[in-house]
Tab-separated table of C-alpha atoms in Angstrom:
chain	number	residue	atom	x	y	z
A	1236	MET	CA	-28.747	-68.538	-21.738
A	1237	ASP	CA	-29.091	-68.180	-25.305
A	1238	ALA	CA	-28.612	-65.735	-28.195
A	1239	ALA	CA	-33.011	-66.135	-28.527
A	1240	ASP	CA	-33.502	-65.383	-25.033
A	1241	LEU	CA	-31.093	-62.675	-24.590
A	1242	ASP	CA	-32.987	-60.674	-27.908
A	1243	ARG	CA	-35.995	-61.240	-26.880
A	1244	GLN	CA	-35.144	-59.142	-23.268
A	1245	ALA	CA	-33.732	-56.686	-24.951
A	1246	ARG	CA	-36.424	-56.125	-27.932
A	1247	THR	CA	-39.446	-56.335	-25.766
A	1248	LEU	CA	-37.836	-55.883	-21.936
A	1249	SER	CA	-40.733	-58.397	-20.574
A	1250	GLY	CA	-39.750	-61.281	-18.758
A	1251	CYS	CA	-36.596	-59.485	-17.470
A	1252	ILE	CA	-35.357	-56.584	-15.006
A	1253	PRO	CA	-35.458	-53.377	-17.674
A	1254	PRO	CA	-32.752	-50.975	-18.207
A	1255	PHE	CA	-34.191	-48.116	-16.235
A	1256	LEU	CA	-34.762	-49.795	-13.071
A	1257	VAL	CA	-31.472	-51.715	-13.037
A	1258	THR	CA	-30.251	-48.430	-12.823
A	1259	ARG	CA	-32.996	-47.640	-10.002
A	1260	LEU	CA	-31.322	-50.304	-8.243
A	1261	LEU	CA	-27.833	-49.198	-8.549
A	1262	GLU	CA	-29.056	-45.865	-7.412
A	1263	LEU	CA	-30.461	-47.236	-4.216
A	1264	GLY	CA	-27.410	-49.493	-3.248
A	1265	HIS	CA	-28.959	-53.033	-4.119
A	1266	ASP	CA	-25.443	-53.517	-5.865
A	1267	ASP	CA	-25.457	-57.583	-4.611
A	1268	GLU	CA	-28.518	-57.918	-6.158
A	1269	VAL	CA	-27.549	-56.733	-9.327
A	1270	GLU	CA	-24.576	-59.267	-9.669
A	1271	VAL	CA	-26.407	-61.956	-8.344
A	1272	GLN	CA	-28.861	-61.253	-11.368
A	1273	ALA	CA	-26.246	-61.061	-13.734
A	1274	ARG	CA	-25.293	-64.293	-13.124
A	1275	CYS	CA	-28.372	-65.696	-13.713
A	1276	GLY	CA	-29.203	-64.309	-16.793
A	1277	GLU	CA	-30.491	-61.145	-17.121
A	1278	TRP	CA	-28.790	-59.766	-19.423
A	1279	PHE	CA	-29.300	-55.944	-18.423
A	1280	CYS	CA	-27.868	-56.346	-14.666
A	1281	ALA	CA	-25.077	-57.930	-16.198
A	1282	ARG	CA	-24.067	-54.803	-18.879
A	1283	ALA	CA	-24.579	-52.549	-15.674
A	1284	TRP	CA	-22.358	-54.904	-13.626
A	1285	ALA	CA	-19.666	-54.938	-16.176
A	1286	ARG	CA	-20.105	-51.667	-16.503
A	1287	LEU	CA	-19.724	-50.672	-13.468
A	1288	THR	CA	-16.311	-52.889	-11.894
A	1289	GLY	CA	-14.420	-52.400	-14.957
A	1290	ASP	CA	-14.635	-49.003	-13.917
A	1291	GLN	CA	-13.920	-49.596	-10.326
A	1292	GLY	CA	-10.618	-51.296	-11.703
A	1293	ARG	CA	-11.558	-54.729	-11.788
A	1294	GLN	CA	-11.976	-55.513	-15.284
A	1295	SER	CA	-11.022	-59.394	-15.089
A	1296	GLN	CA	-15.032	-59.577	-12.908
A	1297	ALA	CA	-16.414	-57.293	-15.630
A	1298	LEU	CA	-15.473	-59.779	-18.094
A	1299	GLU	CA	-16.025	-62.775	-16.303
A	1300	VAL	CA	-19.672	-62.097	-15.776
A	1301	LEU	CA	-20.331	-60.944	-19.480
A	1302	ALA	CA	-18.677	-64.088	-20.999
A	1303	PRO	CA	-21.570	-66.600	-20.621
A	1304	TYR	CA	-23.567	-64.152	-22.767
A	1305	VAL	CA	-20.464	-63.751	-25.317
A	1306	ALA	CA	-20.890	-67.547	-25.810
A	1307	THR	CA	-23.620	-67.186	-27.236
A	1308	GLY	CA	-22.453	-65.217	-30.011
A	1309	TRP	CA	-25.159	-62.736	-29.175
A	1310	TRP	CA	-23.642	-59.293	-30.606
A	1311	PRO	CA	-25.139	-57.029	-28.180
A	1312	ALA	CA	-23.161	-59.201	-25.674
A	1313	ALA	CA	-19.911	-58.945	-27.593
A	1314	GLN	CA	-20.421	-55.593	-28.982
A	1315	THR	CA	-20.897	-54.389	-24.782
A	1316	GLN	CA	-17.390	-56.442	-23.794
A	1317	ALA	CA	-15.603	-54.880	-26.941
A	1318	GLU	CA	-16.426	-51.301	-25.630
A	1319	LEU	CA	-14.819	-52.170	-22.165
A	1320	LEU	CA	-12.155	-53.226	-23.930
A	1321	GLU	CA	-11.040	-50.402	-25.717
A	1322	SER	CA	-12.500	-48.383	-23.435
A	1323	TRP	CA	-10.140	-49.733	-20.936
A	1324	GLY	CA	-7.035	-49.268	-23.162
A	1325	ARG	CA	-6.800	-52.854	-24.976
A	1326	ALA	CA	-8.401	-51.819	-28.481
A	1327	GLU	CA	-6.604	-54.819	-30.622
A	1328	GLU	CA	-8.701	-57.467	-28.203
A	1329	ALA	CA	-11.929	-55.210	-29.272
A	1330	ILE	CA	-10.869	-55.507	-32.818
A	1331	ALA	CA	-10.177	-59.282	-32.572
A	1332	LEU	CA	-13.587	-59.787	-30.578
A	1333	SER	CA	-15.628	-57.836	-33.451
A	1334	ARG	CA	-13.821	-58.994	-36.187
A	1335	PRO	CA	-15.845	-62.194	-36.998
A	1336	TYR	CA	-19.214	-60.666	-36.831
A	1337	ALA	CA	-18.774	-57.363	-39.250
A	1338	SER	CA	-19.405	-60.068	-41.740
A	1339	THR	CA	-22.659	-59.787	-41.302
A	1340	GLY	CA	-22.652	-55.699	-42.161
A	1341	GLY	CA	-25.240	-53.246	-40.609
A	1342	LEU	CA	-24.616	-52.309	-37.471
A	1343	ARG	CA	-21.873	-54.571	-36.556
A	1344	LEU	CA	-19.920	-53.724	-39.481
A	1345	GLU	CA	-20.462	-49.482	-38.260
A	1346	PHE	CA	-19.473	-50.478	-35.318
A	1347	PHE	CA	-16.620	-52.536	-35.780
A	1348	ALA	CA	-15.371	-50.323	-39.048
A	1349	ARG	CA	-15.594	-46.850	-36.549
A	1350	LEU	CA	-13.217	-49.116	-33.827
A	1351	LEU	CA	-10.590	-49.716	-36.579
A	1352	ALA	CA	-10.276	-46.336	-37.840
A	1353	ARG	CA	-9.991	-45.232	-34.047
A	1354	HIS	CA	-6.983	-47.087	-33.112
A	1355	GLY	CA	-4.952	-47.155	-36.480
A	1356	HIS	CA	-6.449	-48.980	-39.253
A	1357	THR	CA	-8.410	-46.543	-41.153
A	1358	ASP	CA	-7.884	-47.786	-44.373
A	1359	GLU	CA	-8.989	-51.137	-43.676
A	1360	ALA	CA	-12.328	-49.242	-42.444
A	1361	ILE	CA	-12.091	-46.942	-45.666
A	1362	THR	CA	-11.893	-50.520	-47.211
A	1363	ARG	CA	-14.420	-52.435	-46.388
A	1364	LEU	CA	-16.834	-49.687	-45.718
A	1365	SER	CA	-16.703	-48.736	-49.396
A	1366	ALA	CA	-17.950	-52.257	-50.543
A	1367	GLY	CA	-20.934	-51.355	-48.319
A	1368	ILE	CA	-22.028	-48.066	-49.531
A	1369	GLU	CA	-25.411	-48.947	-50.430
A	1370	ASP	CA	-26.013	-49.665	-47.128
A	1371	SER	CA	-26.985	-45.741	-46.171
A	1372	LEU	CA	-25.704	-46.107	-42.617
A	1373	LEU	CA	-22.249	-47.339	-43.622
A	1374	ALA	CA	-22.347	-44.899	-46.079
A	1375	ALA	CA	-22.604	-41.750	-43.347
A	1376	ALA	CA	-19.623	-43.986	-41.461
A	1377	LEU	CA	-17.098	-43.549	-44.596
A	1378	VAL	CA	-18.005	-40.153	-44.379
A	1379	ASP	CA	-17.444	-39.491	-41.198
A	1380	ILE	CA	-13.824	-42.118	-40.896
A	1381	ALA	CA	-12.524	-40.399	-44.154
A	1382	GLU	CA	-11.998	-36.746	-42.959
A	1383	GLY	CA	-8.878	-36.127	-42.532
A	1384	THR	CA	-8.000	-38.492	-45.179
A	1385	GLY	CA	-7.254	-37.710	-47.873
A	1386	ARG	CA	-9.531	-40.233	-49.281
A	1387	ASP	CA	-12.264	-37.577	-49.557
A	1388	GLU	CA	-12.397	-37.224	-53.452
A	1389	ALA	CA	-13.222	-41.234	-53.755
A	1390	VAL	CA	-15.579	-41.238	-51.348
A	1391	ALA	CA	-17.324	-38.001	-53.060
A	1392	ALA	CA	-16.879	-40.512	-56.691
A	1393	LEU	CA	-18.670	-42.993	-54.746
A	1394	LEU	CA	-21.501	-41.410	-53.927
A	1395	ALA	CA	-21.963	-39.304	-57.247
A	1396	ALA	CA	-22.416	-42.717	-58.468
A	1397	ARG	CA	-25.581	-43.294	-56.346
A	1398	ILE	CA	-26.949	-39.946	-57.451
A	1399	PRO	CA	-29.295	-40.979	-60.806
A	1400	ASP	CA	-29.744	-37.405	-63.225
A	1401	GLN	CA	-33.098	-38.337	-63.059
A	1402	HIS	CA	-34.534	-40.151	-60.327
A	1403	GLN	CA	-36.005	-38.211	-57.017
A	1404	CYS	CA	-37.629	-40.297	-54.249
A	1405	ASP	CA	-41.342	-39.149	-52.576
A	1406	SER	CA	-40.143	-40.432	-49.109
A	1407	PRO	CA	-37.439	-41.718	-47.378
A	1408	TRP	CA	-37.911	-45.195	-47.646
A	1409	CYS	CA	-38.774	-44.795	-51.701
A	1410	CYS	CA	-35.025	-46.934	-52.415
A	1411	SER	CA	-33.483	-49.818	-50.361
A	1412	GLY	CA	-30.305	-48.747	-49.242
A	1413	LEU	CA	-28.272	-45.874	-49.887
A	1414	ASP	CA	-31.563	-43.627	-51.665
A	1415	PRO	CA	-29.903	-40.285	-54.008
A	1416	ASP	CA	-31.199	-37.961	-51.449
A	1417	SER	CA	-28.915	-39.460	-48.728
A	1418	ALA	CA	-26.402	-39.666	-51.366
A	1419	ILE	CA	-26.591	-35.729	-51.664
A	1420	GLY	CA	-26.426	-34.828	-48.354
A	1421	LEU	CA	-23.491	-36.874	-47.830
A	1422	LEU	CA	-21.871	-35.963	-50.524
A	1423	ALA	CA	-22.447	-32.223	-49.610
A	1424	THR	CA	-20.733	-32.925	-45.830
A	1425	ILE	CA	-17.718	-33.299	-48.170
A	1426	ARG	CA	-17.955	-30.334	-50.032
A	1427	GLU	CA	-18.467	-28.540	-46.918
A	1428	ARG	CA	-15.704	-29.610	-45.318
A	1429	SER	CA	-13.717	-29.066	-48.060
A	1430	GLY	CA	-14.470	-25.808	-47.816
A	1431	SER	CA	-16.675	-25.551	-51.399
A	1432	VAL	CA	-20.316	-24.289	-49.417
A	1433	ASP	CA	-21.413	-22.659	-52.027
A	1434	GLU	CA	-21.390	-26.136	-54.108
A	1435	ALA	CA	-22.331	-28.210	-50.997
A	1436	ILE	CA	-25.456	-25.784	-51.126
A	1437	ALA	CA	-26.046	-26.055	-54.577
A	1438	LEU	CA	-26.587	-29.740	-53.808
A	1439	LEU	CA	-28.755	-29.725	-50.923
A	1440	HIS	CA	-30.888	-27.303	-53.144
A	1441	THR	CA	-31.613	-30.557	-55.326
A	1442	ARG	CA	-33.252	-32.890	-52.601
A	1443	HIS	CA	-36.033	-33.761	-53.039
A	1444	ILE	CA	-36.721	-35.276	-48.751
A	1445	THR	CA	-35.198	-31.915	-47.107
A	1446	SER	CA	-35.954	-33.131	-43.725
A	1447	VAL	CA	-34.578	-36.150	-41.921
A	1448	ASN	CA	-35.905	-36.446	-38.350
A	1449	ASN	CA	-36.920	-32.655	-37.642
A	1450	ARG	CA	-34.039	-31.176	-38.897
A	1451	ASP	CA	-33.038	-30.000	-42.562
A	1452	GLN	CA	-29.576	-30.247	-43.574
A	1453	LEU	CA	-29.443	-27.161	-45.315
A	1454	ALA	CA	-30.710	-24.987	-43.125
A	1455	ASP	CA	-28.228	-26.313	-40.651
A	1456	LEU	CA	-25.653	-25.753	-42.870
A	1457	LEU	CA	-26.475	-21.728	-43.446
A	1458	ALA	CA	-26.449	-21.342	-40.004
A	1459	ARG	CA	-23.030	-22.735	-39.084
A	1460	HIS	CA	-21.722	-20.121	-42.250
A	1461	ASP	CA	-23.613	-17.638	-40.872
A	1462	ARG	CA	-25.687	-17.006	-44.129
A	1463	ILE	CA	-28.453	-15.495	-41.945
A	1464	GLU	CA	-29.956	-14.044	-44.792
A	1465	GLU	CA	-30.151	-16.879	-46.848
A	1466	LEU	CA	-31.464	-19.346	-44.563
A	1467	ARG	CA	-34.325	-16.426	-43.450
A	1468	ALA	CA	-34.809	-17.248	-47.780
A	1469	TYR	CA	-34.763	-20.523	-47.211
A	1470	ALA	CA	-37.279	-20.332	-44.555
A	1471	VAL	CA	-39.720	-19.180	-46.468
A	1472	THR	CA	-39.933	-21.505	-49.075
A	1473	GLU	CA	-39.287	-24.986	-47.120
A	1474	CYS	CA	-42.886	-26.583	-46.101
A	1475	HIS	CA	-41.799	-28.343	-43.167
A	1476	GLY	CA	-40.752	-25.700	-41.163
A	1477	HIS	CA	-37.691	-27.040	-40.069
A	1478	ALA	CA	-35.547	-24.361	-41.659
A	1479	ALA	CA	-37.363	-21.099	-39.932
A	1480	GLN	CA	-37.073	-23.697	-36.253
A	1481	ARG	CA	-33.259	-22.883	-37.385
A	1482	LEU	CA	-33.385	-19.300	-37.737
A	1483	ALA	CA	-35.490	-18.740	-34.682
A	1484	GLU	CA	-32.356	-20.982	-32.617
A	1485	VAL	CA	-30.128	-18.650	-34.031
A	1486	LEU	CA	-31.701	-15.480	-33.779
A	1487	GLU	CA	-32.147	-17.036	-29.607
A	1488	GLU	CA	-28.526	-17.418	-29.470
A	1489	ARG	CA	-27.515	-14.219	-30.651
A	1490	HIS	CA	-30.221	-13.073	-27.947
A	1491	ASP	CA	-32.273	-11.818	-30.470
A	1492	VAL	CA	-35.466	-12.464	-29.041
A	1493	GLU	CA	-37.968	-10.665	-30.788
A	1494	GLY	CA	-36.798	-12.118	-33.905
A	1495	ALA	CA	-36.443	-15.613	-32.957
A	1496	ILE	CA	-40.781	-14.558	-31.939
A	1497	ALA	CA	-41.201	-13.007	-34.915
A	1498	VAL	CA	-40.103	-16.157	-37.200
A	1499	TYR	CA	-42.682	-18.712	-35.486
A	1500	ARG	CA	-45.360	-16.075	-35.972
A	1501	GLN	CA	-45.149	-16.163	-39.101
A	1502	SER	CA	-47.992	-17.910	-41.420
A	1503	GLY	CA	-47.221	-20.364	-43.832
A	1504	GLY	CA	-45.105	-23.997	-43.857
A	1505	SER	CA	-47.185	-26.792	-43.515
A	1506	GLN	CA	-50.152	-27.153	-40.988
A	1507	ASP	CA	-48.277	-28.860	-38.607
A	1508	PHE	CA	-45.635	-27.140	-38.990
A	1509	ARG	CA	-47.885	-24.290	-37.954
A	1510	CYS	CA	-48.872	-26.196	-35.017
A	1511	HIS	CA	-44.844	-27.257	-33.687
A	1512	GLY	CA	-44.101	-24.061	-34.105
A	1513	THR	CA	-46.967	-22.521	-32.553
A	1514	VAL	CA	-45.523	-24.482	-29.626
A	1515	ARG	CA	-41.993	-23.887	-30.405
A	1516	LEU	CA	-43.285	-20.529	-29.946
A	1517	ALA	CA	-45.076	-20.692	-26.229
A	1518	GLU	CA	-41.818	-23.171	-24.793
A	1519	LEU	CA	-39.822	-19.445	-26.247
A	1520	LEU	CA	-41.569	-16.883	-24.482
A	1521	ALA	CA	-41.699	-19.079	-21.114
A	1522	ARG	CA	-37.828	-19.660	-21.776
A	1523	HIS	CA	-37.878	-15.498	-21.360
A	1524	GLY	CA	-40.072	-14.905	-18.490
A	1525	ARG	CA	-42.991	-13.931	-20.865
A	1526	GLY	CA	-45.166	-16.546	-19.140
A	1527	GLY	CA	-48.184	-15.097	-19.478
A	1528	GLU	CA	-47.874	-14.574	-23.570
A	1529	ALA	CA	-47.211	-18.224	-23.299
A	1530	VAL	CA	-49.839	-19.316	-21.893
A	1531	ASP	CA	-52.689	-16.996	-24.520
A	1532	VAL	CA	-50.578	-18.544	-27.011
A	1533	LEU	CA	-51.250	-22.040	-26.529
A	1534	ARG	CA	-54.698	-21.462	-25.460
A	1535	GLU	CA	-55.530	-20.566	-28.953
A	1536	LEU	CA	-53.959	-23.365	-30.345
A	1537	ALA	CA	-55.538	-25.773	-28.072
A	1538	GLU	CA	-58.870	-24.140	-28.763
A	1539	ALA	CA	-58.407	-24.785	-32.531
A	1540	HIS	CA	-57.208	-28.141	-32.259
A	1541	ASN	CA	-59.939	-29.051	-29.627
A	1542	GLY	CA	-59.237	-33.041	-29.060
A	1543	ASP	CA	-55.387	-33.387	-29.941
A	1544	ASP	CA	-53.739	-35.005	-26.894
A	1545	TRP	CA	-49.941	-33.737	-27.490
A	1546	ILE	CA	-51.227	-30.263	-28.033
A	1547	LEU	CA	-53.599	-30.526	-24.591
A	1548	HIS	CA	-50.286	-32.376	-23.000
A	1549	THR	CA	-48.040	-29.582	-23.612
A	1550	TRP	CA	-51.157	-27.082	-22.605
A	1551	ALA	CA	-51.319	-28.904	-19.415
A	1552	SER	CA	-47.810	-28.843	-18.567
A	1553	LEU	CA	-47.421	-25.475	-19.356
A	1554	CYS	CA	-50.372	-24.372	-16.858
A	1555	LEU	CA	-48.417	-26.208	-14.629
A	1556	ASP	CA	-44.964	-24.828	-14.390
A	1557	GLN	CA	-46.786	-21.447	-15.006
A	1558	GLY	CA	-48.653	-22.172	-11.315
A	1559	ARG	CA	-51.513	-21.675	-13.204
A	1560	PRO	CA	-53.376	-25.053	-12.797
A	1561	GLU	CA	-56.934	-23.132	-12.385
A	1562	ASP	CA	-56.215	-22.019	-16.178
A	1563	GLY	CA	-55.355	-25.271	-17.309
A	1564	LEU	CA	-58.556	-26.714	-16.454
A	1565	ALA	CA	-61.101	-24.456	-17.383
A	1566	LEU	CA	-59.645	-24.581	-20.614
A	1567	LEU	CA	-59.452	-28.438	-20.801
A	1568	ASP	CA	-63.112	-28.744	-18.982
A	1569	ALA	CA	-64.831	-26.339	-22.084
A	1570	LEU	CA	-62.553	-28.383	-24.327
A	1571	ALA	CA	-64.965	-31.411	-23.136
A	1572	ALA	CA	-67.645	-29.675	-22.843
A	1573	ALA	CA	-67.362	-28.800	-26.992
A	1574	ARG	CA	-66.868	-32.103	-27.835
A	1575	GLY	CA	-70.370	-33.368	-25.940
A	1576	ARG	CA	-69.805	-36.323	-24.637
A	1577	GLU	CA	-67.748	-37.903	-21.991
A	1578	GLU	CA	-64.155	-37.169	-22.226
A	1579	ALA	CA	-62.343	-40.761	-22.773
A	1580	TRP	CA	-59.396	-41.725	-20.025
A	1581	ASP	CA	-56.547	-40.629	-22.566
A	1582	LEU	CA	-57.985	-37.536	-22.965
A	1583	TYR	CA	-59.043	-37.206	-19.408
A	1584	TRP	CA	-56.168	-37.840	-17.593
A	1585	ILE	CA	-54.600	-35.164	-18.601
A	1586	ARG	CA	-56.042	-33.146	-16.089
A	1587	LEU	CA	-55.173	-35.604	-12.900
A	1588	PRO	CA	-51.646	-33.254	-12.448
A	1589	LEU	CA	-54.034	-30.068	-12.272
A	1590	ILE	CA	-56.452	-31.209	-10.379
A	1591	ALA	CA	-53.472	-32.325	-7.933
A	1592	ALA	CA	-52.111	-29.315	-8.261
A	1593	ARG	CA	-55.307	-26.588	-7.167
A	1594	ALA	CA	-56.708	-29.406	-4.800
A	1595	GLY	CA	-54.300	-32.214	-3.342
A	1596	VAL	CA	-53.809	-36.090	-4.368
A	1597	ASP	CA	-56.696	-36.764	-3.051
A	1598	VAL	CA	-59.035	-35.053	-4.683
A	1599	ALA	CA	-57.349	-35.987	-8.081
A	1600	VAL	CA	-57.083	-39.272	-7.405
A	1601	ALA	CA	-61.343	-39.348	-6.353
A	1602	GLN	CA	-61.854	-38.025	-9.386
A	1603	ALA	CA	-59.841	-40.396	-11.700
A	1604	ARG	CA	-61.336	-43.014	-10.055
A	1605	SER	CA	-65.208	-41.523	-10.607
A	1606	HIS	CA	-64.355	-41.405	-14.406
A	1607	SER	CA	-65.929	-45.120	-15.996
A	1608	GLU	CA	-62.474	-45.907	-17.095
A	1609	GLY	CA	-61.066	-45.364	-13.560
A	1610	GLY	CA	-60.733	-48.894	-13.042
A	1611	THR	CA	-59.029	-50.069	-15.425
A	1612	SER	CA	-55.523	-51.463	-15.705
A	1613	TYR	CA	-54.351	-48.398	-18.547
A	1614	ALA	CA	-55.897	-45.734	-15.628
A	1615	ALA	CA	-54.236	-47.671	-12.605
A	1616	PRO	CA	-50.047	-46.529	-13.533
A	1617	HIS	CA	-52.087	-42.420	-13.704
A	1618	ILE	CA	-53.540	-42.816	-10.165
A	1619	ALA	CA	-50.993	-44.252	-8.974
A	1620	GLU	CA	-48.121	-41.646	-10.389
A	1621	LEU	CA	-50.412	-39.180	-8.092
A	1622	LEU	CA	-50.126	-41.245	-5.189
A	1623	ALA	CA	-46.307	-41.459	-5.462
A	1624	GLY	CA	-45.556	-38.125	-6.172
A	1625	ALA	CA	-47.179	-37.612	-2.583
A	1626	GLY	CA	-44.948	-40.053	-0.796
A	1627	ARG	CA	-47.566	-42.428	-0.897
A	1628	ILE	CA	-45.870	-45.465	-2.738
A	1629	GLU	CA	-48.236	-48.057	-0.429
A	1630	GLU	CA	-51.146	-46.618	-1.812
A	1631	ALA	CA	-49.595	-46.630	-5.592
A	1632	VAL	CA	-48.878	-50.289	-5.104
A	1633	ALA	CA	-51.868	-50.968	-3.835
A	1634	VAL	CA	-53.262	-49.604	-6.996
A	1635	LEU	CA	-51.329	-51.480	-9.202
A	1636	GLU	CA	-51.741	-55.264	-7.555
A	1637	GLN	CA	-54.986	-55.139	-8.442
A	1638	HIS	CA	-54.010	-55.178	-12.111
A	1639	VAL	CA	-51.118	-57.430	-12.398
A	1640	PRO	CA	-49.285	-58.363	-15.033
A	1641	ALA	CA	-50.664	-55.574	-17.239
A	1642	ASN	CA	-48.817	-52.583	-15.431
A	1643	ARG	CA	-45.959	-55.232	-14.170
A	1644	SER	CA	-42.904	-53.024	-14.506
A	1645	ASP	CA	-44.522	-49.767	-13.105
A	1646	LEU	CA	-45.623	-51.703	-9.765
A	1647	ALA	CA	-41.931	-53.536	-9.441
A	1648	GLY	CA	-40.646	-49.869	-9.693
A	1649	HIS	CA	-42.648	-49.080	-6.744
A	1650	LEU	CA	-41.589	-51.988	-5.191
A	1651	ILE	CA	-38.140	-51.478	-5.670
A	1652	GLU	CA	-38.269	-47.956	-4.341
A	1653	LEU	CA	-39.832	-49.743	-0.932
A	1654	GLY	CA	-37.408	-51.757	-0.849
A	1655	ARG	CA	-39.159	-54.802	-1.974
A	1656	VAL	CA	-36.584	-56.205	-4.079
A	1657	ASN	CA	-36.883	-59.825	-4.347
A	1658	ASP	CA	-40.783	-59.151	-5.219
A	1659	ALA	CA	-39.787	-56.716	-8.020
A	1660	GLY	CA	-37.415	-59.244	-9.148
A	1661	VAL	CA	-40.025	-62.283	-9.240
A	1662	LEU	CA	-42.544	-60.130	-10.395
A	1663	LEU	CA	-40.422	-59.032	-13.388
A	1664	GLN	CA	-39.283	-62.725	-14.564
A	1665	GLN	CA	-42.741	-63.761	-14.844
A	1666	ARG	CA	-43.403	-64.341	-18.752
A	1667	ASP	CA	-45.761	-64.155	-21.405
A	1668	SER	CA	-46.247	-67.525	-23.593
A	1669	ALA	CA	-45.471	-65.862	-26.612
A	1670	PRO	CA	-43.452	-67.607	-29.839
A	1671	VAL	CA	-39.927	-66.798	-30.017
A	1672	SER	CA	-39.186	-64.464	-32.537
A	1673	PRO	CA	-35.555	-65.834	-34.694
A	1674	VAL	CA	-32.847	-63.071	-33.561
A	1675	TRP	CA	-31.850	-60.199	-35.693
A	1676	THR	CA	-29.071	-60.158	-38.061
A	1677	GLY	CA	-28.802	-56.270	-37.810
A	1678	SER	CA	-29.408	-56.235	-41.707
A	1679	LEU	CA	-31.045	-53.131	-42.618
A	1680	PHE	CA	-33.371	-53.209	-45.291
A	1681	ASN	CA	-33.725	-57.078	-46.430
A	1682	ASP	CA	-34.297	-59.112	-42.795
A	1683	PRO	CA	-37.252	-58.742	-40.182
A	1684	PRO	CA	-38.419	-56.467	-39.165
A	1685	PHE	CA	-38.078	-54.774	-42.238
């Protein structure tokens, strides 16, 4: 067991038992197998077993299982042990364990600083994070930890120093470390919680990049403070459509469904938002018992964007949920005909659950196999899923066994369902020959993979 091998397991989920299958093993009562594998170098088994035994009050056994992993110096193992120690009321041991790792910065320092702050060492946490404020992750942790400590103004000054008068980023990756737009967002957080909401709003209006991870901080702030008319005005100008989404969410929460519908029906924003907004409108209509309208809305979108797989997936799912597989298939067939060529598998398989719902699994499987790509390794999981969904797991296994190792995880999952746990373990632990990548140190901006 060494850190490089453990890191490979965690990054690639290959040559090991992945976490979702470890969970399934435990759900099916194969605790003994998880313990055996935990003691044989299977990291995800070790992590799950340590958590399970810890929850059962067997702390010494949990630490015993983790010990050889922690001894490699691999941070995720140390972090897992520290989290367990803290949950058991042994915070000082968790701090002592984590301290040597914090010197590398990044995620390790963020974890350590938050751990310190939770257990009465706020001054040290703030000092360490302040020194690393050029890292946006650490800056965000600093703002969180400073709340209620009387340090807001000192932290605000550090952030303000990171906001040049002239520079504007044109992407979230423009500046390494803490970019000006992120600094503005964090400073606005401090101003909002100090009661200076107008100042926070003014700050957020100066950002060039307004949305992160499909959320808009200004829109969320306006919603929190019930400034709905300002949010409505902002939604008109915000080009990504995330402010409009937040406005619709607020209106729906207030039971103004018609108002939320009207927001999504408004034109404007980017083409990307018009697509996503239409999907959200269909979802909204379906939530409120208006499935027929939802289907009509999404049909129009699918016809306008023939071949966009995510839209077709959404269409098929909606038709299944509404009990209208015939409508779903009719449109998919019409769109395929309009494209004028045989449909590639990545679009063809979208129809399979609809066929199964309308005509049965055997018909869906037969049609899948009749496709020119129906015998490929990438088609096999879709066929197997149809069979397994009908309780025909042995047949699903037979399909997947023809394409080992391409569908190793899918096959192992079905073997576990059949109780063939040893066979699944052997299959999963086969390793493809590949060069070993260096262990990632956790530095956010200077080291691989960035």
